[in-house]
Coordinates of C-alpha atoms (C1' of nucleotides) in Angstrom, one line a residue:
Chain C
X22 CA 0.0 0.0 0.0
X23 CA 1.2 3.6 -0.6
X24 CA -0.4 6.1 0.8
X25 CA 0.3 10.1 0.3
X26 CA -1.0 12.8 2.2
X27 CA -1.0 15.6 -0.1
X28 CA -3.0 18.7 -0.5
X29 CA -1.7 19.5 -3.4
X30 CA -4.1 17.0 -5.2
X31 CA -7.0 15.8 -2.3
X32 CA -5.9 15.2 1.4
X33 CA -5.8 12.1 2.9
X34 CA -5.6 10.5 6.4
X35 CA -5.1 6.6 7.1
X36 CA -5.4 4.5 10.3
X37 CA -3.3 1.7 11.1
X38 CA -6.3 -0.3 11.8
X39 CA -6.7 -0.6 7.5
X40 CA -3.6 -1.9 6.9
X41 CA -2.8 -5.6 6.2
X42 CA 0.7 -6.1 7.0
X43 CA 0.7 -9.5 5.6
X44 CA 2.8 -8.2 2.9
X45 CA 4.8 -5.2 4.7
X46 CA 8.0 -6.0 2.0
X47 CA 5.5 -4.4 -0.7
X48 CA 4.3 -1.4 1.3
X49 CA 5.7 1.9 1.5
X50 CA 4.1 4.5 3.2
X51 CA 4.7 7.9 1.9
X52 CA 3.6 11.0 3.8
X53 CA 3.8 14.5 1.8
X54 CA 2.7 18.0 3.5
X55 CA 2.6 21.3 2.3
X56 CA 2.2 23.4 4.2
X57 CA 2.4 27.9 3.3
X58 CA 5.3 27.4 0.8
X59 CA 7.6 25.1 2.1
X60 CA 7.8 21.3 0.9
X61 CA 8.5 19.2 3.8
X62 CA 8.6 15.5 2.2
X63 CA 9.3 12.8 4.8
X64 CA 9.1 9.2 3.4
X65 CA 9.3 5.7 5.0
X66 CA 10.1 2.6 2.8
X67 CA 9.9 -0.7 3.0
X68 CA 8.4 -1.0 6.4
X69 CA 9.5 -4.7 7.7
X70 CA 8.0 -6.3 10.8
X71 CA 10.6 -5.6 12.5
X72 CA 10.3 -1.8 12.8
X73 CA 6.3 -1.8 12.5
X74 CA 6.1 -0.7 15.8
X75 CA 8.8 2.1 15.6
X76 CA 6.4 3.2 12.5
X77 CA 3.1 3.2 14.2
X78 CA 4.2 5.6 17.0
X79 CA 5.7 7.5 13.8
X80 CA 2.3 7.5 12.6
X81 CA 0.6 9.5 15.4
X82 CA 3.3 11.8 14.9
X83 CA 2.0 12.1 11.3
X84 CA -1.7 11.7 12.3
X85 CA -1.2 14.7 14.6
X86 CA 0.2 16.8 12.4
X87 CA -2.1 16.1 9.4
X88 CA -4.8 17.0 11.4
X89 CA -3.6 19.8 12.8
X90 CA -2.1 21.6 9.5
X91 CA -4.2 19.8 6.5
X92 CA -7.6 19.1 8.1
X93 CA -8.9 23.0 8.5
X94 CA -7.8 22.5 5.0
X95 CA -9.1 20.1 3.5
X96 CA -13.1 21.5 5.1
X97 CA -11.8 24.9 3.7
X98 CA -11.2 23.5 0.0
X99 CA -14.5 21.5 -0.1
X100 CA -13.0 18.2 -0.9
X101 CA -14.5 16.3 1.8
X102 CA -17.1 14.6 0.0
X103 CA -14.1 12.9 -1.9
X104 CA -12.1 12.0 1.5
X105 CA -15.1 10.9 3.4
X106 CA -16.8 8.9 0.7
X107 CA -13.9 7.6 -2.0
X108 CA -10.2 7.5 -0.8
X109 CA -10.4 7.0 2.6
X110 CA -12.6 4.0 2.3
X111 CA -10.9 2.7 -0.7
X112 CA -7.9 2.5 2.0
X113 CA -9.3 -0.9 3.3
X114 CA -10.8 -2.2 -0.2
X115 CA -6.5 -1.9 -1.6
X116 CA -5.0 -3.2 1.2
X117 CA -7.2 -6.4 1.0
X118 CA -6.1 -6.5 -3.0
X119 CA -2.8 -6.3 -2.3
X120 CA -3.2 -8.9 0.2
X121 CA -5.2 -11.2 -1.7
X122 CA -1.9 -11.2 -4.8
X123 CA -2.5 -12.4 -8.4
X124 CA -1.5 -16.1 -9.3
X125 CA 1.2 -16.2 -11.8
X126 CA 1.8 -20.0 -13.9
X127 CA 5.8 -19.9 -13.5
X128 CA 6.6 -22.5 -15.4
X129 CA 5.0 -20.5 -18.6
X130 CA 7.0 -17.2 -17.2
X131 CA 10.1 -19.1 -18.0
X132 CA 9.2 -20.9 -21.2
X133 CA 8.4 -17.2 -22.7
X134 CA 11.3 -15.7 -21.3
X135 CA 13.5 -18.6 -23.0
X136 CA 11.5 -18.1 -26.2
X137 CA 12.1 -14.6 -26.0
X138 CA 15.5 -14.5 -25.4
X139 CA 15.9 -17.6 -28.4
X140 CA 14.2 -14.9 -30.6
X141 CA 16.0 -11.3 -29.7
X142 CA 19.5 -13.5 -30.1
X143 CA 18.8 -14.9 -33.5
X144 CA 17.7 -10.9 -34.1
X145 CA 20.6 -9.9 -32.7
X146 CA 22.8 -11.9 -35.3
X147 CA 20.8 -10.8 -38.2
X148 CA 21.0 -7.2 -37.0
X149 CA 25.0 -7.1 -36.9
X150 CA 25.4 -8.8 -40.4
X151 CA 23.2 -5.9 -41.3
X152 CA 25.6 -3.4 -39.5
X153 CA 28.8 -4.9 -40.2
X154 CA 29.4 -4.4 -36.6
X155 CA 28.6 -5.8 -33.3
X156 CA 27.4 -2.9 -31.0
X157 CA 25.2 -2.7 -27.6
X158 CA 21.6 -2.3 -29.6
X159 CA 19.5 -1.2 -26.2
X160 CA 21.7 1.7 -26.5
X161 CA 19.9 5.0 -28.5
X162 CA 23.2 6.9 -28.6
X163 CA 25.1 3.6 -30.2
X164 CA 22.1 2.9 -32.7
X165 CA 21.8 6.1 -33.8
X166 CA 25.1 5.9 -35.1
X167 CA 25.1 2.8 -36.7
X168 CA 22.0 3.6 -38.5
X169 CA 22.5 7.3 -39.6
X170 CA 26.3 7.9 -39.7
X171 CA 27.6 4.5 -40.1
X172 CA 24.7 3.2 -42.6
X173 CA 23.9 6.6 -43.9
X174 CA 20.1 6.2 -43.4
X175 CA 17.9 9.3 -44.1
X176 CA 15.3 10.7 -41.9
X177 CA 18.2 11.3 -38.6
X178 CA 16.9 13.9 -36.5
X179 CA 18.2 14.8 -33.2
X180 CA 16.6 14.8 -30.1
X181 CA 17.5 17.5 -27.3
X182 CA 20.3 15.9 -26.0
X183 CA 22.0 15.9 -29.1
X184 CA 21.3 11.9 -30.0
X185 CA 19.9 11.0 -32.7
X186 CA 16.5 9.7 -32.7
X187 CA 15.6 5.9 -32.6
X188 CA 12.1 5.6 -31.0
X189 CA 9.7 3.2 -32.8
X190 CA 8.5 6.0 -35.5
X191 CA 11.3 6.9 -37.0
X192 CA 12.9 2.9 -37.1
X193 CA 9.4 2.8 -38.7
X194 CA 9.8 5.5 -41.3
X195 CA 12.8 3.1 -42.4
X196 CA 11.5 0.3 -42.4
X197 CA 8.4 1.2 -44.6
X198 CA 11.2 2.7 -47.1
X199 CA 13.1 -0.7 -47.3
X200 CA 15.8 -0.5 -44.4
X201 CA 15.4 -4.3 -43.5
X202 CA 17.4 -3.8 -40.0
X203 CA 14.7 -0.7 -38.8
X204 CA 12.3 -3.8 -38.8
X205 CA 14.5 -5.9 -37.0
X206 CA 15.6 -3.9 -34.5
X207 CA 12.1 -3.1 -33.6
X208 CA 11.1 -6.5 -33.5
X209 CA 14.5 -7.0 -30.9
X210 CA 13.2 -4.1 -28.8
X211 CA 9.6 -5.7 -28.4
X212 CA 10.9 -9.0 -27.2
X213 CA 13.5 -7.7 -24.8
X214 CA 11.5 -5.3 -23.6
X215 CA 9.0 -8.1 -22.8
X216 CA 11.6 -10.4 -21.2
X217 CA 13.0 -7.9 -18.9
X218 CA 10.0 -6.1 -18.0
X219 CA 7.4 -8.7 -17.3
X220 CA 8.2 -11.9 -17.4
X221 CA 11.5 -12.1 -15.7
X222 CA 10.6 -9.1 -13.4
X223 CA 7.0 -11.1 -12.7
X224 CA 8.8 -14.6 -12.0
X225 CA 11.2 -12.4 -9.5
X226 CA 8.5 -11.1 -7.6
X227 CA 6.7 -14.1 -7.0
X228 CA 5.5 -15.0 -3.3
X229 CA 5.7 -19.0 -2.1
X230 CA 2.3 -19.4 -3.1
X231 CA 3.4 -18.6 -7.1
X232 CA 1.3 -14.9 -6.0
X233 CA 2.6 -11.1 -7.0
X234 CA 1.4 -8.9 -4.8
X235 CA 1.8 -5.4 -6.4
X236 CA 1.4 -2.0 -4.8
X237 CA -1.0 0.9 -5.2
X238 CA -0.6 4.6 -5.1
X239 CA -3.7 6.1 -3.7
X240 CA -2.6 9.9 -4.6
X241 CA -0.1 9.9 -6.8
X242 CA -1.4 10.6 -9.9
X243 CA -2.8 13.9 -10.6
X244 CA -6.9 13.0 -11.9
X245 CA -7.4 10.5 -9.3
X246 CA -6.4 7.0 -10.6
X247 CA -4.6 4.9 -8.5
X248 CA -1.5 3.8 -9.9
X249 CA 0.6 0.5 -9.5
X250 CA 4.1 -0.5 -8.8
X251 CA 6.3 -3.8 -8.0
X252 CA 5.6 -4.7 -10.5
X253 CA 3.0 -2.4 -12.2
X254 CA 0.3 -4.6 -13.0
X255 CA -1.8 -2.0 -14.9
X256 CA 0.6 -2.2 -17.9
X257 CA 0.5 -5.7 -18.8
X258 CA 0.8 -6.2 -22.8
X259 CA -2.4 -7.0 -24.8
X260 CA -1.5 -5.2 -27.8
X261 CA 0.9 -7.2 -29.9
X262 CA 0.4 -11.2 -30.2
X263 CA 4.0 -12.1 -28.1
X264 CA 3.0 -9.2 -25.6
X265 CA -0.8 -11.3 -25.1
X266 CA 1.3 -14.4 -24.1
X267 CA 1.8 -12.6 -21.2
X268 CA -1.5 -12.3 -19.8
X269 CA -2.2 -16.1 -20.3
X270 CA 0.7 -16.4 -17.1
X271 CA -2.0 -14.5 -15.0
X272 CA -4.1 -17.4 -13.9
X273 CA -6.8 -18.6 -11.2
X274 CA -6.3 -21.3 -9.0
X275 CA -7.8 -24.5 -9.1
X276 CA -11.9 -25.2 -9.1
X277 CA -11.7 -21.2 -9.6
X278 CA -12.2 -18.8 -12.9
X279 CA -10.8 -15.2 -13.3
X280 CA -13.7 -12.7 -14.4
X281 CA -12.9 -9.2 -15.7
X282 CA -15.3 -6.8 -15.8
X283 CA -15.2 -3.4 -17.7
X284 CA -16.4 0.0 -18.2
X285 CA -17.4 0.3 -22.0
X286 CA -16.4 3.7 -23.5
X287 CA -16.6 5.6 -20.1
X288 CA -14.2 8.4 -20.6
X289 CA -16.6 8.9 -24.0
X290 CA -19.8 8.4 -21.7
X291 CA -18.5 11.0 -19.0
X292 CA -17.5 13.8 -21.8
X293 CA -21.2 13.3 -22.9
X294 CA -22.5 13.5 -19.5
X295 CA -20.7 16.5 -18.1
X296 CA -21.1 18.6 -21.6
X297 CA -24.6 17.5 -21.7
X298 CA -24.2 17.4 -25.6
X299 CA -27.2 15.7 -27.0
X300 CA -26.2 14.3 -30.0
X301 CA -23.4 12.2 -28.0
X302 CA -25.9 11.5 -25.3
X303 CA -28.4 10.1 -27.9
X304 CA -25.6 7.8 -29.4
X305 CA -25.2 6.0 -25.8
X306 CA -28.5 5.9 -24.9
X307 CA -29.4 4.1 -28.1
X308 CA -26.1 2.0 -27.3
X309 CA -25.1 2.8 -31.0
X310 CA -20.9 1.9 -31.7
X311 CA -19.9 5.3 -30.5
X312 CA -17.1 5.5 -33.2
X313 CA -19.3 5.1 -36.3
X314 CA -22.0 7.1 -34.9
X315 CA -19.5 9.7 -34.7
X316 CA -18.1 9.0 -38.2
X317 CA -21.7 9.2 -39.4
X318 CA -21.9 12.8 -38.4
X319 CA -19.3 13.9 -39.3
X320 CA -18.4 12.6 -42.3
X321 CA -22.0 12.5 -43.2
X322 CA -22.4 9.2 -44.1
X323 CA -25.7 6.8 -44.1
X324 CA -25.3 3.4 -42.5
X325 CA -23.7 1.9 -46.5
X326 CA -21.7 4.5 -46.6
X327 CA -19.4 3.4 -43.6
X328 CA -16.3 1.4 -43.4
X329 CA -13.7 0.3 -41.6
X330 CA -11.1 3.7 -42.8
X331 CA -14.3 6.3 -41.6
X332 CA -14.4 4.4 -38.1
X333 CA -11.2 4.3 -37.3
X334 CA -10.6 8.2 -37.9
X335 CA -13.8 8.9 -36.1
X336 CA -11.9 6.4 -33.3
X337 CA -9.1 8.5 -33.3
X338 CA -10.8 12.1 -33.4
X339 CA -12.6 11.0 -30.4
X340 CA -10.0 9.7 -28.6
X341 CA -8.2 13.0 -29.6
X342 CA -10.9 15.2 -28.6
X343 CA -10.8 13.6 -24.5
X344 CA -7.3 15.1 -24.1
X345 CA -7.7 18.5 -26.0
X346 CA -6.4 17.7 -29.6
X347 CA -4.9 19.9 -32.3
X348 CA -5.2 19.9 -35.3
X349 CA -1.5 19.2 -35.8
X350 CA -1.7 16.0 -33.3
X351 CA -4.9 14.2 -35.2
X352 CA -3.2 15.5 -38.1
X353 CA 0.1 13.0 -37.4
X354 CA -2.2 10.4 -35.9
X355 CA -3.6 9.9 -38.8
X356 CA -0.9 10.7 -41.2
X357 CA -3.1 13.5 -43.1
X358 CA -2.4 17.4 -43.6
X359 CA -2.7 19.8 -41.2
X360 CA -5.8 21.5 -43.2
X361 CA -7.7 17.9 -43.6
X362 CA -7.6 17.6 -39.7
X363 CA -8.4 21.0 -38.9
X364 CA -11.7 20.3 -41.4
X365 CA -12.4 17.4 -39.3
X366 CA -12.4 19.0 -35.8
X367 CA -14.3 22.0 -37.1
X368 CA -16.9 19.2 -38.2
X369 CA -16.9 17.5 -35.4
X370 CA -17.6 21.1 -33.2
X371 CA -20.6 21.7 -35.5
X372 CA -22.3 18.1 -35.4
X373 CA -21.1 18.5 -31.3
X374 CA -21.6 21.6 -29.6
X375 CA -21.7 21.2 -26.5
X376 CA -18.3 19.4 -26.1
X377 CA -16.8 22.7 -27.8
X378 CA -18.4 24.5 -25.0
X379 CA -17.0 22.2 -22.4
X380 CA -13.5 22.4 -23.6
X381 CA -13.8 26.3 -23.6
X382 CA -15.5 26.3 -19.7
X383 CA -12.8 24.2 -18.6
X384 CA -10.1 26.1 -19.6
X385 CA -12.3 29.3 -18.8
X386 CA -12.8 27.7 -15.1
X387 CA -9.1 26.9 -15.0
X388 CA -7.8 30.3 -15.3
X389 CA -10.2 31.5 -13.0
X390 CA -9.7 29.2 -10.4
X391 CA -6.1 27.5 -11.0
X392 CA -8.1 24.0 -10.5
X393 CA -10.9 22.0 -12.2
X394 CA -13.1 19.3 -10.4
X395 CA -14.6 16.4 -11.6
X396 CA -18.2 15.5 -11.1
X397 CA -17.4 14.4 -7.4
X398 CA -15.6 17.5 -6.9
X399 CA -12.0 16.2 -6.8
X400 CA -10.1 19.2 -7.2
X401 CA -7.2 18.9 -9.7
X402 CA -4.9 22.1 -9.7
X403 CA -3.8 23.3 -12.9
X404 CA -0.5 24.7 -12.9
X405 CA 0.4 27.0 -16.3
X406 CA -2.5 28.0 -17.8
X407 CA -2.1 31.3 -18.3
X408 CA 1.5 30.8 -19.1
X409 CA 3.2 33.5 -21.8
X410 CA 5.0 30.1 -23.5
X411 CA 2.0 28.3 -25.6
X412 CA 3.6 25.0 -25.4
X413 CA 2.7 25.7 -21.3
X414 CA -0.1 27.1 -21.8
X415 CA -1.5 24.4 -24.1
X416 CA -0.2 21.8 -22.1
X417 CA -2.1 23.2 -19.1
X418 CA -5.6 23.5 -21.5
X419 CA -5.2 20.1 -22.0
X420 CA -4.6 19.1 -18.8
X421 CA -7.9 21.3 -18.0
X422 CA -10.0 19.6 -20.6
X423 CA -9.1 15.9 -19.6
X424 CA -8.5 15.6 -16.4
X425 CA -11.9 16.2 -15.0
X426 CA -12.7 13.6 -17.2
X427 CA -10.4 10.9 -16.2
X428 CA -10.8 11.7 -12.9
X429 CA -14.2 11.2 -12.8
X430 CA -14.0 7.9 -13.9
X431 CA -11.5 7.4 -11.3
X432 CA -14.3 8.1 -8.6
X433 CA -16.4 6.2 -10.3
X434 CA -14.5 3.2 -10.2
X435 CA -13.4 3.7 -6.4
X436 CA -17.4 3.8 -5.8
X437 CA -18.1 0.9 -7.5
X438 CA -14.8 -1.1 -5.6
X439 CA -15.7 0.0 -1.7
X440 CA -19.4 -1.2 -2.9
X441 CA -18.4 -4.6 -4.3
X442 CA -16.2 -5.1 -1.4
X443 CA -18.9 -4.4 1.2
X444 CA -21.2 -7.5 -0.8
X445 CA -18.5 -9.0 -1.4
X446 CA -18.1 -9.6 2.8
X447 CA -22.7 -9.4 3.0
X448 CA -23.3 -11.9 0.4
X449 CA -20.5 -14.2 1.4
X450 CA -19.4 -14.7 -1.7
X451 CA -16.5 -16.4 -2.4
X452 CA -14.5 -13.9 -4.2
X453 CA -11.5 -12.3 -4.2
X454 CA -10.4 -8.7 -6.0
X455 CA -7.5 -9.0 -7.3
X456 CA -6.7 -6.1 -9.5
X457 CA -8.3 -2.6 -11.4
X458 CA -7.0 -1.3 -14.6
X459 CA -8.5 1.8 -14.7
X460 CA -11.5 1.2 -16.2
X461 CA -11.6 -2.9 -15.2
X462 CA -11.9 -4.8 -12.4
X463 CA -10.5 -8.6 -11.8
X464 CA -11.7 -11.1 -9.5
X465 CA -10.8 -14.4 -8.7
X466 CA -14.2 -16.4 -7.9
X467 CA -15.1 -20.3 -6.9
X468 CA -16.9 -21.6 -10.1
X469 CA -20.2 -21.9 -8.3
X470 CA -20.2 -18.8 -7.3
X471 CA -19.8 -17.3 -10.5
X472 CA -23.3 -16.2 -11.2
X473 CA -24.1 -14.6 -8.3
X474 CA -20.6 -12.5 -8.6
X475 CA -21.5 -11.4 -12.1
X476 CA -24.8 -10.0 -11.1
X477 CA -23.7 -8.5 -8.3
X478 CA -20.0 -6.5 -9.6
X479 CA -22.0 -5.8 -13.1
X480 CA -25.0 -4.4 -11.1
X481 CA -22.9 -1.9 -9.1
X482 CA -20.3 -0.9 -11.3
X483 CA -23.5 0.4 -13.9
X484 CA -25.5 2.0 -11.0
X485 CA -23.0 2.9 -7.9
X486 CA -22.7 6.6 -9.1
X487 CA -26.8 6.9 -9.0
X488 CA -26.6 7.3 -5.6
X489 CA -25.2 10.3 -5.7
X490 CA -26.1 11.8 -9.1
X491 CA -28.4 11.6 -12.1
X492 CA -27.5 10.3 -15.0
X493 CA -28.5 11.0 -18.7
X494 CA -25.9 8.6 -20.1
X495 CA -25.8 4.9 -19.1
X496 CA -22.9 3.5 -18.0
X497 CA -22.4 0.2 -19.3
X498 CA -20.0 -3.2 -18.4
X499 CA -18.8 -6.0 -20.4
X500 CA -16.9 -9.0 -18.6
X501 CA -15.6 -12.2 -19.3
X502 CA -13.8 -15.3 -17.4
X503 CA -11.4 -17.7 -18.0
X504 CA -8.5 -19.7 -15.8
X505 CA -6.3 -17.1 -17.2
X506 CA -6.7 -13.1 -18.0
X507 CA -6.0 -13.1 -21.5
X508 CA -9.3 -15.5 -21.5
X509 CA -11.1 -13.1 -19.0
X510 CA -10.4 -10.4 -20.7
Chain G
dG25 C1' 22.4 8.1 -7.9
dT26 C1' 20.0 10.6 -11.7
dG27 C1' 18.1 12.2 -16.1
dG28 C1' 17.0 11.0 -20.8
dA29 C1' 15.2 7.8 -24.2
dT30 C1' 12.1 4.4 -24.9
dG31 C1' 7.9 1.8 -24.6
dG32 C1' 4.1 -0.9 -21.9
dA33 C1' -1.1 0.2 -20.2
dT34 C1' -5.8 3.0 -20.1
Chain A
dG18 C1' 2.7 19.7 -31.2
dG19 C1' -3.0 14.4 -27.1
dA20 C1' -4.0 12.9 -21.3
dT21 C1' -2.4 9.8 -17.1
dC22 C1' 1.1 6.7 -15.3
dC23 C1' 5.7 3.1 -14.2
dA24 C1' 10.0 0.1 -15.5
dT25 C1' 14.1 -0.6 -17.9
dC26 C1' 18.3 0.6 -19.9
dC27 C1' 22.1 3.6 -20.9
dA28 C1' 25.2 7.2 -20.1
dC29 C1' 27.2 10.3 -17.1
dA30 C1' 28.2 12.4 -12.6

DNA sequence: GTGGATGGAT
DNA sequence: GGATCCATCCACA
């Protein structure tokens, strides 16, 4: 567990009483104040049994002096609702997570790793025919010179240290224009990147039960979302077909499944909600694909007319549109001019109104305030946004536009976790929560209990934030199970 | 030890 | 020159 008490971005107070310290190895406790304009960081790591009793009287100490310099604070800046009701319950609900570990299949970690190191070394050979040379490949500085003084490969631009550039776009460039060893070296990254990352950094971190128990960050992130560490399970691969082997290590234990259950479109849904624009509100409520309803409108199209090329810009100018695009962002995206994307945006303003509005609140509200809240009222300060340098300034709209928006699927989720943990212990059910990805949840669950879990997490998750706020969107969740996540998934 | 480059997720 | 994170590696102090 890793807690922060911070005021910079919600307050928070624990009691010793919510901790598990079945798994002290994995839990830092971090305690931030701020207090006028000094920074006074003090932090504790790796608390062992030994010294748990040294950090509980620390802990007083701390709970004094949060309460005496950040309560009158925390009532003064109206974020109460947000302590009282989200992060300090959530305390309990991630302590029992981190308790209750993920099963890992070990044996599988190490076949993978094996097959991935059997591949990156055959790549490895092919790659130094290629150069001539042998040289240390995971190293930018030393690629960059093979490829763009060495090899004489066009396209070299320099990054701010002074290196050349090597990052997956540009080895892409090349290898679309025929540079056989771009392609290979960006194969080599994937798999080593892979191998050291997850599954010989998963197989390390294995308890004697074959369990990882990772650690989340209650206030560490700016909007709200938790965030994960040692190891950080909310990055696993899905994307590429070697990085999906990786979720099939994930697995439940025996007579048990793994069920996933997730928000559908939420950040989409929430935009919608808090602009109140109807046309997007209309799409949900109708449960329409969101991304072709949007590529009908703007690309005014009838239901023939679309295809696969319309949807997946739509996809992308939505996406784009949730973290304050530009034209010259969707523009690179989608590898079109800088005119064609603007005409796309402008579109999309027209055929939605109100999220124009919203965008130009937000940033209104932002320089007003220095903050912006989501729908809970978690405060989010916004540092920048009347900054003289537009690359700060910009940086600090964007911020304005999405963060109330990933933030309030943040609280959303919390509500929906502190819910599901209270059934959870009513109901008896036989169910453990294991992890949440942001906008998923993961249990592990006796078979015949299965049924009554899904009805139960599915229920809340689509109804916990009508307890505290209408709704005209619907909020919506898919799930699946399997002995191992890739099949949950 | 630390910052930069790179790349994994939502 | 699209938001939020974290881990690994290299290179340099």
């Amino acid at each position: 567990m890793l807690i922060s008490y911070s005021i910079d971005n919600g307050i928070y107070k624990h009691n010793l009483d919510d901790l598990s310290f079945n798994h002290l190895n994995h839990t830092t406790i971090k305690y931030k104040e701020v207090v006028g304009t000094g920074k006074n960081e003090i932090t504790f790591d790796k608390v062992t049994i030994d010294n748990a009793i040294n950090y509980a009287a620390e802990d007083a100490l701390l709970t004094f002096r949060l309460f005496q310099n950040l309560y009158p604070r925390l009532i003064k800046e109206k974020a109460n609702f947000v302590y009282q009701n989200i992060d300090l319950p959530l305390v309990e609900v991630l302590s029992s997570i981190e308790a209750n570990g993920i099963e890992v299949n070990k044996k599988f970690l190490t076949i993978l790793s094996n097959e991935f190191e059997n591949e990156s070394k055959k790549l490895e050979k092919n790659i130094y025919k290629l150069s001539k040379e042998e040289f240390n490949i995971g190293s930018p500085k030393q690629l960059g010179e093979i490829l763009f003084i060495n090899l004489k490969m066009p396209g070299g631009k320099k990054t701010k240290s002074g290196t050349y550039s090597t990052d997956s776009s540009t080895l892409n460039n090349l290898a679309v224009d025929g540079f056989e060893i771009a392609q290979l070296v960006l194969d080599w990254r994937e798999l080593t990147k892979l191998k050291s990352t997850y599954t010989d950094a998963l197989f390390r971190l294995t308890d004697d039960k074959s369990r990882v128990h990772t650690s989340f960050g209650l206030a560490n992130t700016l909007t709200g979302r938790l965030s994960s560490t040692d190891p950080n399970l909310q990055n696993i691969p899905i994307r590429t077909e070697n990085g999906k082997k990786i979720r099939t290590a994930f697995v439940s234990g025996k007579g048990k499944k793994l069920v996933s259950f997730d928000y559908s479109q939420i950040e989409l849904r929430l935009a919608a909600e808090i602009s109140g624009d109807k046309n997007f509100i209309k799409a949900f409520k109708n449960n329409e694909d969101i991304h072709a309803s949007t590529a009908k409108e703007i690309f005014n199209l009838n239901n023939s007319q679309i295809n696969n090329d319309y949807r997946r810009k739509a996809k992308a100018i939505n996406f784009g549109i949730l973290y304050g695009i530009s034209p010259y962002g969707l523009a690179k995206q989608l590898d079109i001019s800088n005119t064609e994307a603007k005409d796309y945006i402008n579109e999309y303003f027209i055929k939605y109104p109100k999220i124009k509005k919203y965008m130009e609140h937000q940033i209104d509200f932002a320089k007003t305030n220095q903050y912006v809240e989501t729908i809970f009222k978690r405060k989010i300060n916004i540092k920048g946004i009347s900054d003289k340098n537009f690359a700060v300034r910009g940086f600090a709209e964007r911020q304005a536009i999405n963060a109330p928006i990933q933030g309030s699927a943040a609280d959303i989720i919390k509500l929906a976790m502190i819910e599901i943990h209270k059934e959870i212990k009513l109901k008896n059910i036989e169910a453990q929560m294991l992890l949440q990805v942001h906008d998923e949840l993961i249990f592990e669950v006796e078979n015949i209990k299965y049924d009554n879990l899904v009805s139960n997490v599915k229920t809340i998750m689509e109804s916990i934030h009508l307890k505290y706020k209408d709704f005209s969107v619907p909020l919506t969740v898919d799930f699946g199970a399997g002995d191992h996540w890739g099949q949950a998934h």
